[in-house]
Short mmCIF file of C-alpha atoms in Angstrom, two decimals:
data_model
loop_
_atom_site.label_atom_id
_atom_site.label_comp_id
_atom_site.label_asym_id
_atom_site.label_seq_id
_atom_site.Cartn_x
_atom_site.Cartn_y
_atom_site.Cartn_z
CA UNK A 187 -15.58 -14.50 5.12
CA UNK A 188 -14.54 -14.21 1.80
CA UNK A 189 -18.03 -12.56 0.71
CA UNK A 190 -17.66 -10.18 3.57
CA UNK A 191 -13.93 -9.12 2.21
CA UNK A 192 -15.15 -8.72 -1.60
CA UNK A 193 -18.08 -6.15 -0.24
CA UNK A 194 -15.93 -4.49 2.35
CA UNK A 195 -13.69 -3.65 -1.17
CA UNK A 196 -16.77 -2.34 -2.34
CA UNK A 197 -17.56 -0.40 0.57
CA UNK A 198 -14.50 1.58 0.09
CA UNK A 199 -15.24 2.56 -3.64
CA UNK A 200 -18.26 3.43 -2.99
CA UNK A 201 -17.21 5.63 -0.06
CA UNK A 202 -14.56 6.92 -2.08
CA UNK A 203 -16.93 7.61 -4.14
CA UNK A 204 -19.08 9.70 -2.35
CA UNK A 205 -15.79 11.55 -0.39
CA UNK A 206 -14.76 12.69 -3.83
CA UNK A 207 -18.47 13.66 -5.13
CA UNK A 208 -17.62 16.96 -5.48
CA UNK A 209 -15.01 16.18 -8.31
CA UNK A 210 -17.05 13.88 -9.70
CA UNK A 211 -20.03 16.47 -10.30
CA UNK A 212 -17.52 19.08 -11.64
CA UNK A 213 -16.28 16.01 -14.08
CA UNK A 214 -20.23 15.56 -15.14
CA UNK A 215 -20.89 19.30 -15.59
CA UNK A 216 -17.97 19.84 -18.06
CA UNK A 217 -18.67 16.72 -19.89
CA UNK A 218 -21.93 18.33 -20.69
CA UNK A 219 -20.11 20.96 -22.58
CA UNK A 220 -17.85 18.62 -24.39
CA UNK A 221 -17.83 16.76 -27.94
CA UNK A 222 -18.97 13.42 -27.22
CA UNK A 223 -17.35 12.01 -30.34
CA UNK A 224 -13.42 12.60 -28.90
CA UNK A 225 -15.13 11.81 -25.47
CA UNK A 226 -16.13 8.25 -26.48
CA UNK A 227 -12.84 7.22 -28.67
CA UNK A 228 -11.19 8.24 -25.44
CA UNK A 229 -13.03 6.04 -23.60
CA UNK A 230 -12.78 3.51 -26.00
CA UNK A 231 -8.80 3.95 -26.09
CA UNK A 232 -9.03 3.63 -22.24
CA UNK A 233 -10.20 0.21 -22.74
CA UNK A 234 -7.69 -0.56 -25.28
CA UNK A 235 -4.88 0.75 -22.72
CA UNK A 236 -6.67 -1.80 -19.88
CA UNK A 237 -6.68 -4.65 -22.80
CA UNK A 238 -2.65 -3.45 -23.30
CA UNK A 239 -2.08 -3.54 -19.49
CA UNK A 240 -3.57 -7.18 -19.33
CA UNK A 241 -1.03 -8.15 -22.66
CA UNK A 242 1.92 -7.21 -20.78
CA UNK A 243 1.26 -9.15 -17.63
CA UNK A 244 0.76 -11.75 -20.42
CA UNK A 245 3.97 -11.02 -21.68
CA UNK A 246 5.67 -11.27 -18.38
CA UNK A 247 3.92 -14.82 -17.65
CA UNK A 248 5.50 -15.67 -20.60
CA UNK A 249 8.75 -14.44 -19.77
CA UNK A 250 8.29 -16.65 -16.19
CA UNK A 251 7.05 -19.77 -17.99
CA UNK A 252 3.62 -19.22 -17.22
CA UNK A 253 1.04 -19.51 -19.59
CA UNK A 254 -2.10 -17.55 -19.04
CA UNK A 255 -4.95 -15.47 -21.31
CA UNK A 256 -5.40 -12.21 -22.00
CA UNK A 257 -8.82 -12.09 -21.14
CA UNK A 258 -8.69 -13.69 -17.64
CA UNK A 259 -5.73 -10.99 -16.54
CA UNK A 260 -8.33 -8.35 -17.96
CA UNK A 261 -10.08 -9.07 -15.05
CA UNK A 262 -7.34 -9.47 -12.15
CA UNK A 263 -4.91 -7.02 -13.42
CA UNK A 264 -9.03 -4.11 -13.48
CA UNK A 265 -9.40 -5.74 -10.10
CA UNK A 266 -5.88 -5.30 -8.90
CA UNK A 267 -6.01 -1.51 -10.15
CA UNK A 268 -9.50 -1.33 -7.84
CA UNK A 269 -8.39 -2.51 -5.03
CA UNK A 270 -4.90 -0.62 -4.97
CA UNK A 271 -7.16 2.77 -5.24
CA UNK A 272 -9.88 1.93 -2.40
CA UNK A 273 -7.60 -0.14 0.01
CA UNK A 274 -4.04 1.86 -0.29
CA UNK A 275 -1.48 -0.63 0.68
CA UNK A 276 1.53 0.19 -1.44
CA UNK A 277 0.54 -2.11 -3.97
CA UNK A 278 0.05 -5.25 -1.30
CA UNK A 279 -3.66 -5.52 -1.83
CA UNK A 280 -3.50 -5.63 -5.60
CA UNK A 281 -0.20 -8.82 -5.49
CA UNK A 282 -2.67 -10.20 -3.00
CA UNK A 283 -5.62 -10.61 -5.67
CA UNK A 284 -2.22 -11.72 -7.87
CA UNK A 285 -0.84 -14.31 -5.91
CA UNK A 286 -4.45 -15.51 -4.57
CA UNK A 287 -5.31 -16.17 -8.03
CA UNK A 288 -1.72 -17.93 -9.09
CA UNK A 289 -2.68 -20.37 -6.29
CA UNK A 290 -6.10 -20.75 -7.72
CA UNK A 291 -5.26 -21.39 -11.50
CA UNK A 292 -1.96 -23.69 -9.93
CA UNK A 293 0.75 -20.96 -10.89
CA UNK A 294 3.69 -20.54 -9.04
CA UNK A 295 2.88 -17.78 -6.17
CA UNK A 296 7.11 -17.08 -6.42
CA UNK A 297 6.94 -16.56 -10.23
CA UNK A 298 4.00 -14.29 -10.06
CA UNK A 299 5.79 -12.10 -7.81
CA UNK A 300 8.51 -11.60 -10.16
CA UNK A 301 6.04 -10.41 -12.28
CA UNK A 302 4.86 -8.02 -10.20
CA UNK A 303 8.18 -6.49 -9.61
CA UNK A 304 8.94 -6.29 -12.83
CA UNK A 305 5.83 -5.03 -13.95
CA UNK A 306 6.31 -1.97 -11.78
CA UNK A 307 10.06 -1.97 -12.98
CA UNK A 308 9.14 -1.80 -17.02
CA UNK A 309 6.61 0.87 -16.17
CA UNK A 310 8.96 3.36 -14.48
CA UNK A 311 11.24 2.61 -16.68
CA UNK A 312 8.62 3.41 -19.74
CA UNK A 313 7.47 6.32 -17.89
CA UNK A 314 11.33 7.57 -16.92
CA UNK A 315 11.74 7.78 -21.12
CA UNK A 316 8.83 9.97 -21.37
CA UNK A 317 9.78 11.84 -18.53
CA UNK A 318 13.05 12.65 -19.82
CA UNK A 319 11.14 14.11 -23.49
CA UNK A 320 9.29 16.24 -20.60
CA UNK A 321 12.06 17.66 -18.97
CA UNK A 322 13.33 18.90 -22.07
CA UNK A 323 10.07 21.14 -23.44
CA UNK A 324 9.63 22.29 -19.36
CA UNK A 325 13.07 23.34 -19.41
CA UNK A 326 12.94 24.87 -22.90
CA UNK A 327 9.92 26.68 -21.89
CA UNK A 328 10.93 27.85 -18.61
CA UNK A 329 8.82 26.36 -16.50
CA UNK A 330 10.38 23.02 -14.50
CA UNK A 331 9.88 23.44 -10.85
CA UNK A 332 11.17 22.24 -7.63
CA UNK A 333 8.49 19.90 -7.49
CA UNK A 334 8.50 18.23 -10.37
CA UNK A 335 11.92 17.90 -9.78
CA UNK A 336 11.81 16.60 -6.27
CA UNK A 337 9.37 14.05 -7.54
CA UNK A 338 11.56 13.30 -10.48
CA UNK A 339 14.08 11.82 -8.08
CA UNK A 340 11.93 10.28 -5.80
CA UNK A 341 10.88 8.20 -9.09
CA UNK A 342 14.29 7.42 -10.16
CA UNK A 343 15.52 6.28 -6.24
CA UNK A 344 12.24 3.64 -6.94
CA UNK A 345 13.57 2.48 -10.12
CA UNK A 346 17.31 2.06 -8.80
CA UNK A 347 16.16 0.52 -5.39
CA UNK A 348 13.89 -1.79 -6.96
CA UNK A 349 16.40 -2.66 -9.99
CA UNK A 350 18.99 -3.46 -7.29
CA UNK A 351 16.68 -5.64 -5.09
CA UNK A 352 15.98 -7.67 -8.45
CA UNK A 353 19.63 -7.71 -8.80
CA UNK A 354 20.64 -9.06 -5.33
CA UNK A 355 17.60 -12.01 -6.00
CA UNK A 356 19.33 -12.83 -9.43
CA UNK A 357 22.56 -13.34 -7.96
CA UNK A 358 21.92 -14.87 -4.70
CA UNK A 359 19.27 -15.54 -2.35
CA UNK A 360 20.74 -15.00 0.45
CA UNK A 361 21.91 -11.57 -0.49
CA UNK A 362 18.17 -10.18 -0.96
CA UNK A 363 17.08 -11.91 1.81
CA UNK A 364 19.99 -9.47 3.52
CA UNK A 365 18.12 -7.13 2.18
CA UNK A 366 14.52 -8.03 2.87
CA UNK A 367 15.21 -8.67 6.23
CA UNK A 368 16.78 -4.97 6.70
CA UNK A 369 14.08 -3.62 5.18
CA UNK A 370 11.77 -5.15 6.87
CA UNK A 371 13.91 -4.09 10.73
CA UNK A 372 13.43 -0.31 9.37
CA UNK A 373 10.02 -1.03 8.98
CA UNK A 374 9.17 -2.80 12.25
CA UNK A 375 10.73 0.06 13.86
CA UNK A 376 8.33 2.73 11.78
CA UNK A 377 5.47 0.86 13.22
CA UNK A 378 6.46 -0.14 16.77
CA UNK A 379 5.65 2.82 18.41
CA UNK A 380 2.35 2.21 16.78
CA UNK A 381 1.26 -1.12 17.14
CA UNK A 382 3.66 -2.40 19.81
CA UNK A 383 4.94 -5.92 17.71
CA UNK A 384 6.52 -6.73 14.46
CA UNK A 385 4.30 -5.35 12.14
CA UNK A 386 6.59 -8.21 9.03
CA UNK A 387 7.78 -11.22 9.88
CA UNK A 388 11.71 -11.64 9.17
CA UNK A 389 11.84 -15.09 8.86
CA UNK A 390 8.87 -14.93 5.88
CA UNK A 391 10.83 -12.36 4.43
CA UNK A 392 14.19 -14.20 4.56
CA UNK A 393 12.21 -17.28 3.03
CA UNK A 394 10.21 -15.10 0.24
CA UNK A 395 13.88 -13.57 -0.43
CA UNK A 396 14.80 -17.49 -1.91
CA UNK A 397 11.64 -18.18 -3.43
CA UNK A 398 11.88 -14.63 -5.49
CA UNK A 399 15.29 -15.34 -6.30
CA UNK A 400 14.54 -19.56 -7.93
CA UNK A 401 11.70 -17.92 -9.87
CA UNK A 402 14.65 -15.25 -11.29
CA UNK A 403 16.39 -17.95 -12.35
CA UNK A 404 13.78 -18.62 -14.93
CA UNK A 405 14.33 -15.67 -16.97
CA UNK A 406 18.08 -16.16 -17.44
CA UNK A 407 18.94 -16.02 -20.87
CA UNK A 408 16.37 -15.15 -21.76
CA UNK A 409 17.15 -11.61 -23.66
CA UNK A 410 14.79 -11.09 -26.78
CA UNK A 411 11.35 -12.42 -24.14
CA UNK A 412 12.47 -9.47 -21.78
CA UNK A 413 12.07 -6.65 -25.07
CA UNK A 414 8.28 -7.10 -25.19
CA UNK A 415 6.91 -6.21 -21.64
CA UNK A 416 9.41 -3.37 -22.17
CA UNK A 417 7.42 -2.37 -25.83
CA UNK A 418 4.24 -2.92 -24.04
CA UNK A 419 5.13 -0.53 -21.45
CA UNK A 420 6.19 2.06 -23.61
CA UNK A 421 2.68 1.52 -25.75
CA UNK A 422 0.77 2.12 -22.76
CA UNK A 423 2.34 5.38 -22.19
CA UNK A 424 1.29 6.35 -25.78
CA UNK A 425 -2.14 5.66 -25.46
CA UNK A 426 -2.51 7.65 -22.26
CA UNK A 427 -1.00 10.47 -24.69
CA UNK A 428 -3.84 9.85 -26.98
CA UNK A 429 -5.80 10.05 -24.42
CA UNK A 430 -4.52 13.58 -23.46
CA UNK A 431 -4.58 14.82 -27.11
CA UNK A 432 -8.71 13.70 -27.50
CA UNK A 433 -9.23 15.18 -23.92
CA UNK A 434 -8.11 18.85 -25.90
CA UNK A 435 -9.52 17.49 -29.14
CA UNK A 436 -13.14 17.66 -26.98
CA UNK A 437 -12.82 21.22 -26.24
CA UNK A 438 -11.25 22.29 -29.78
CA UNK A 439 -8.28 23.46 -27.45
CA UNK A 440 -5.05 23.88 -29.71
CA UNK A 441 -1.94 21.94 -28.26
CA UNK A 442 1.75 20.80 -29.47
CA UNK A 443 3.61 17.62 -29.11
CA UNK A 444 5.39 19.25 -26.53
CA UNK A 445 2.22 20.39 -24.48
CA UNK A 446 0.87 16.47 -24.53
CA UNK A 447 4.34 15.09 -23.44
CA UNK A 448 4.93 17.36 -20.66
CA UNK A 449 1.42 17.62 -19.41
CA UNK A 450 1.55 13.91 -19.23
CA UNK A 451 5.18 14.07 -17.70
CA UNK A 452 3.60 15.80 -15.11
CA UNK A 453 0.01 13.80 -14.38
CA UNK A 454 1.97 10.44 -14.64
CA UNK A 455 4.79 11.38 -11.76
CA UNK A 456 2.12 12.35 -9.47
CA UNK A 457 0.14 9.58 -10.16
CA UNK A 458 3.33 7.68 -9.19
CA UNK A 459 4.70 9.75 -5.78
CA UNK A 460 1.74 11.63 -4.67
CA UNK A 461 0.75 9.83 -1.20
CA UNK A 462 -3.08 9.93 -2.41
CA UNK A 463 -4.58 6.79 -3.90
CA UNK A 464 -3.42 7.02 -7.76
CA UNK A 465 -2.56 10.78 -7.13
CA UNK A 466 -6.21 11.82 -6.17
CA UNK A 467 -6.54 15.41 -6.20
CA UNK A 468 -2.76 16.36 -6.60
CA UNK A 469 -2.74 15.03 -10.13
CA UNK A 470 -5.70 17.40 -11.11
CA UNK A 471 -3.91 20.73 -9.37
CA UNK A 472 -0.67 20.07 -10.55
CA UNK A 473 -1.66 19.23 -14.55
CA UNK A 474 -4.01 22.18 -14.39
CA UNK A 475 -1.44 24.46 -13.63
CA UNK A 476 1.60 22.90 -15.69
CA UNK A 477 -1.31 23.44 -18.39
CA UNK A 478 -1.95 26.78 -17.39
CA UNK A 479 1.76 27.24 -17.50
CA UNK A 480 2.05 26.23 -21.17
CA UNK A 481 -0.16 29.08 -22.44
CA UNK A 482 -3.20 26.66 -22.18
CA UNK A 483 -5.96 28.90 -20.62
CA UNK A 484 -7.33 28.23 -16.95
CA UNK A 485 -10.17 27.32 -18.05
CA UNK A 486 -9.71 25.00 -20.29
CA UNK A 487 -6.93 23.56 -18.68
CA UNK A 488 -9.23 22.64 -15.55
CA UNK A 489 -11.71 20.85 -17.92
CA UNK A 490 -9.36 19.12 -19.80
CA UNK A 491 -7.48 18.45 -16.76
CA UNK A 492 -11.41 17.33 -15.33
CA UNK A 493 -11.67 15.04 -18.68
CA UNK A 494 -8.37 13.44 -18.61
CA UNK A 495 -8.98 12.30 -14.97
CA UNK A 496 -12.57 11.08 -15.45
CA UNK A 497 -10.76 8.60 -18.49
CA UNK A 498 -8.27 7.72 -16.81
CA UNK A 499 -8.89 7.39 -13.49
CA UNK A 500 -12.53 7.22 -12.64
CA UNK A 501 -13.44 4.76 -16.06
CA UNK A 502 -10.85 2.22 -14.79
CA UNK A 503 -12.12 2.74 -10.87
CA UNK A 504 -15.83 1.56 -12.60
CA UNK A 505 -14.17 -0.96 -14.72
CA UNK A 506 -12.13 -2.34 -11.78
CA UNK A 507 -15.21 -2.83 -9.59
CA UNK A 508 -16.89 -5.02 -12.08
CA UNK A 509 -14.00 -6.77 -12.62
CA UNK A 510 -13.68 -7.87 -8.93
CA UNK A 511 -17.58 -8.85 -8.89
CA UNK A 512 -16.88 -10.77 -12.31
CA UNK A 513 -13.80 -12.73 -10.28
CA UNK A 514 -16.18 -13.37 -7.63
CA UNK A 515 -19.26 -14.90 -9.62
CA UNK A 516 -16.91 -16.35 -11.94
CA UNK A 517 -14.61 -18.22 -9.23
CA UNK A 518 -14.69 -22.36 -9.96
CA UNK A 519 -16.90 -24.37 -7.42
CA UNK A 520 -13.58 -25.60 -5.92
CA UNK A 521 -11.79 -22.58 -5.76
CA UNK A 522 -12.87 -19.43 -4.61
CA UNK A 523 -11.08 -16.08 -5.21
CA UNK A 524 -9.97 -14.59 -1.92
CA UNK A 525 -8.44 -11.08 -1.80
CA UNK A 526 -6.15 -11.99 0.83
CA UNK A 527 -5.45 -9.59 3.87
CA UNK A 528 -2.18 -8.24 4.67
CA UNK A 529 -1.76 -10.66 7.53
CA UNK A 530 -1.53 -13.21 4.75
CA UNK A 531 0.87 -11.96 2.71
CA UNK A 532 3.22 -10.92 5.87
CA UNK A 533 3.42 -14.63 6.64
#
């Protein structure tokens, strides 16, 4: 069963694959016109942002009294990030692989979830701070929209809901699992007319609510530990800019500090609120046009837009499938790595 789970996973990348081939021979066209030189330290950069992505998971281990390497959440966290793009499940199927390997490796399944939740947290939070830099050159240059504005919000309502959920589970228990339990009624009711039954269990919920809210308890007091994941966050958003700045650099396309910030502004909030897996296909329109807006020429604002993509989303995607075969091989004879389904996690 388990073997039949990792190659469905598979299945799905590859058939994502082949539904976006279209892209994907536009990417390999333009790439034949680029400098390889800024093409390759982007892709090596990309590497160095999955290495930084894996060091603040370590960081928030830490934080929850965990202690794990590096080099193993390398792997899960590239495995996480492939199975969140092929199996969209608001992030369930990635804390599956999460929570499926806390139970392997003996970590607690409540602290890990914490970390999840506050991974997420630390990135919006990174990415709100960056935001706010792009707000100011689209404004100054005329050329904020409605919809980066509607998605602005819809970003900062995440970050406040989830900040307040954390609260509610630092202060008590039972208050979050209040809240769970609503959440989860709104939800049933979404889905009844659907599936006819519950699609989450309340009683799981009410009894996840206290086991997030002991694990919170382990970060009290614990102010300086909570800075890093924060730093790491914020250094992950400045690679991506690098990133940006080599994918001009490989078409000897002039840009400004302001043109990288708000171009990435823009890429990063769909990538967060578009309803596409990691912003498929709205990220490329809508950064090829802010581009186009900034005096960057259509042209080269589609390939760098084509570039950036193939980087950052396409490089991980690869990355993230060898990662979950790694997992797999690599799995101890007495413990397997499962990606769980979302039965599983809905108790």
């Amino acid at each position: 069963m388990r073997k039949v789970l990792i190659a469905f996973v598979l299945l799905l990348g590859v058939l994502l694959v082949i539904f976006s081939f279209s892209e994907i021979e536009n990417i390999v066209k333009t790439l034949k016109h680029s400098d390889w030189r800024f093409w390759g330290l982007a892709l090596v950069v990309e590497l160095i942002w999955l290495y930084n992505l894996a060091t603040s998971f370590r960081a928030l281990y830490r934080l929850m009294g965990i202690k794990e390497d590096s080099r193993h959440l390398f792997w899960v966290a590239s495995a996480a990030n492939f199975i969140n793009v092929v199996a969209p499940s608001a992030g369930i199927g990635g804390m599956a692989l999460f929570l499926d390997d806390a139970k392997r490796r003996n970590h607690p399944t409540g602290h890990v979830t914490v970390v999840g939740a506050l991974f997420v947290l630390y990135d919006y939070c990174a990415f709100l701070c960056v935001l706010a830099l792009g707000w100011v050159v689209l404004i100054r240059r005329n050329n904020l929209n409605a919809g980066e504005i509607t998605a602005s919000f819809i970003l900062l309502g995440l970050a406040i809901g989830l900040t307040l959920l954390l609260y509610l589970g630092y202060k008590s228990g039972d208050a979050l699992g209040r809240a769970l339990m609503g959440l989860v009624r709104l939800i049933n009711r979404l889905f009844n007319p659907f599936i006819h039954r519950p699609y989450l269990s309340e009683e799981s919920a009410r009894r996840y609510a206290f086991e997030i809210s002991d694990s919170l308890m382990t970060i009290k007091g614990k102010r300086r530990e909570m800075i890093w994941p924060f730093l790491f966050a914020l250094n992950n958003k400045a690679l991506l800019l690098i990133i940006l700045a080599l994918s001009f650099l490989t078409y000897q396309v002039p840009f400004t500090a302001g043109t990288l910030v708000a171009g990435l502004s823009i890429a990063y909030l769909f990538v967060i609120v578009s309803p596409t897996p990691a912003g498929l296909g709205f990220v490329e329109g809508a950064l090829t046009i802010a581009l186009n807006a900034m005096r960057v020429p259509l042209g080269s604002a589609a390939v760098i837009t084509l570039t950036y993509r193939a980087v950052t989303f396409w490089f991980p995607l690869a990355v993230g499938a060898l990662a979950l075969r790694h997992l797999h091989i690599s799995r101890k004879p007495d413990g397997q790595v499962e990606v769980q389904d979302r039965e599983s996690i809905q108790g």
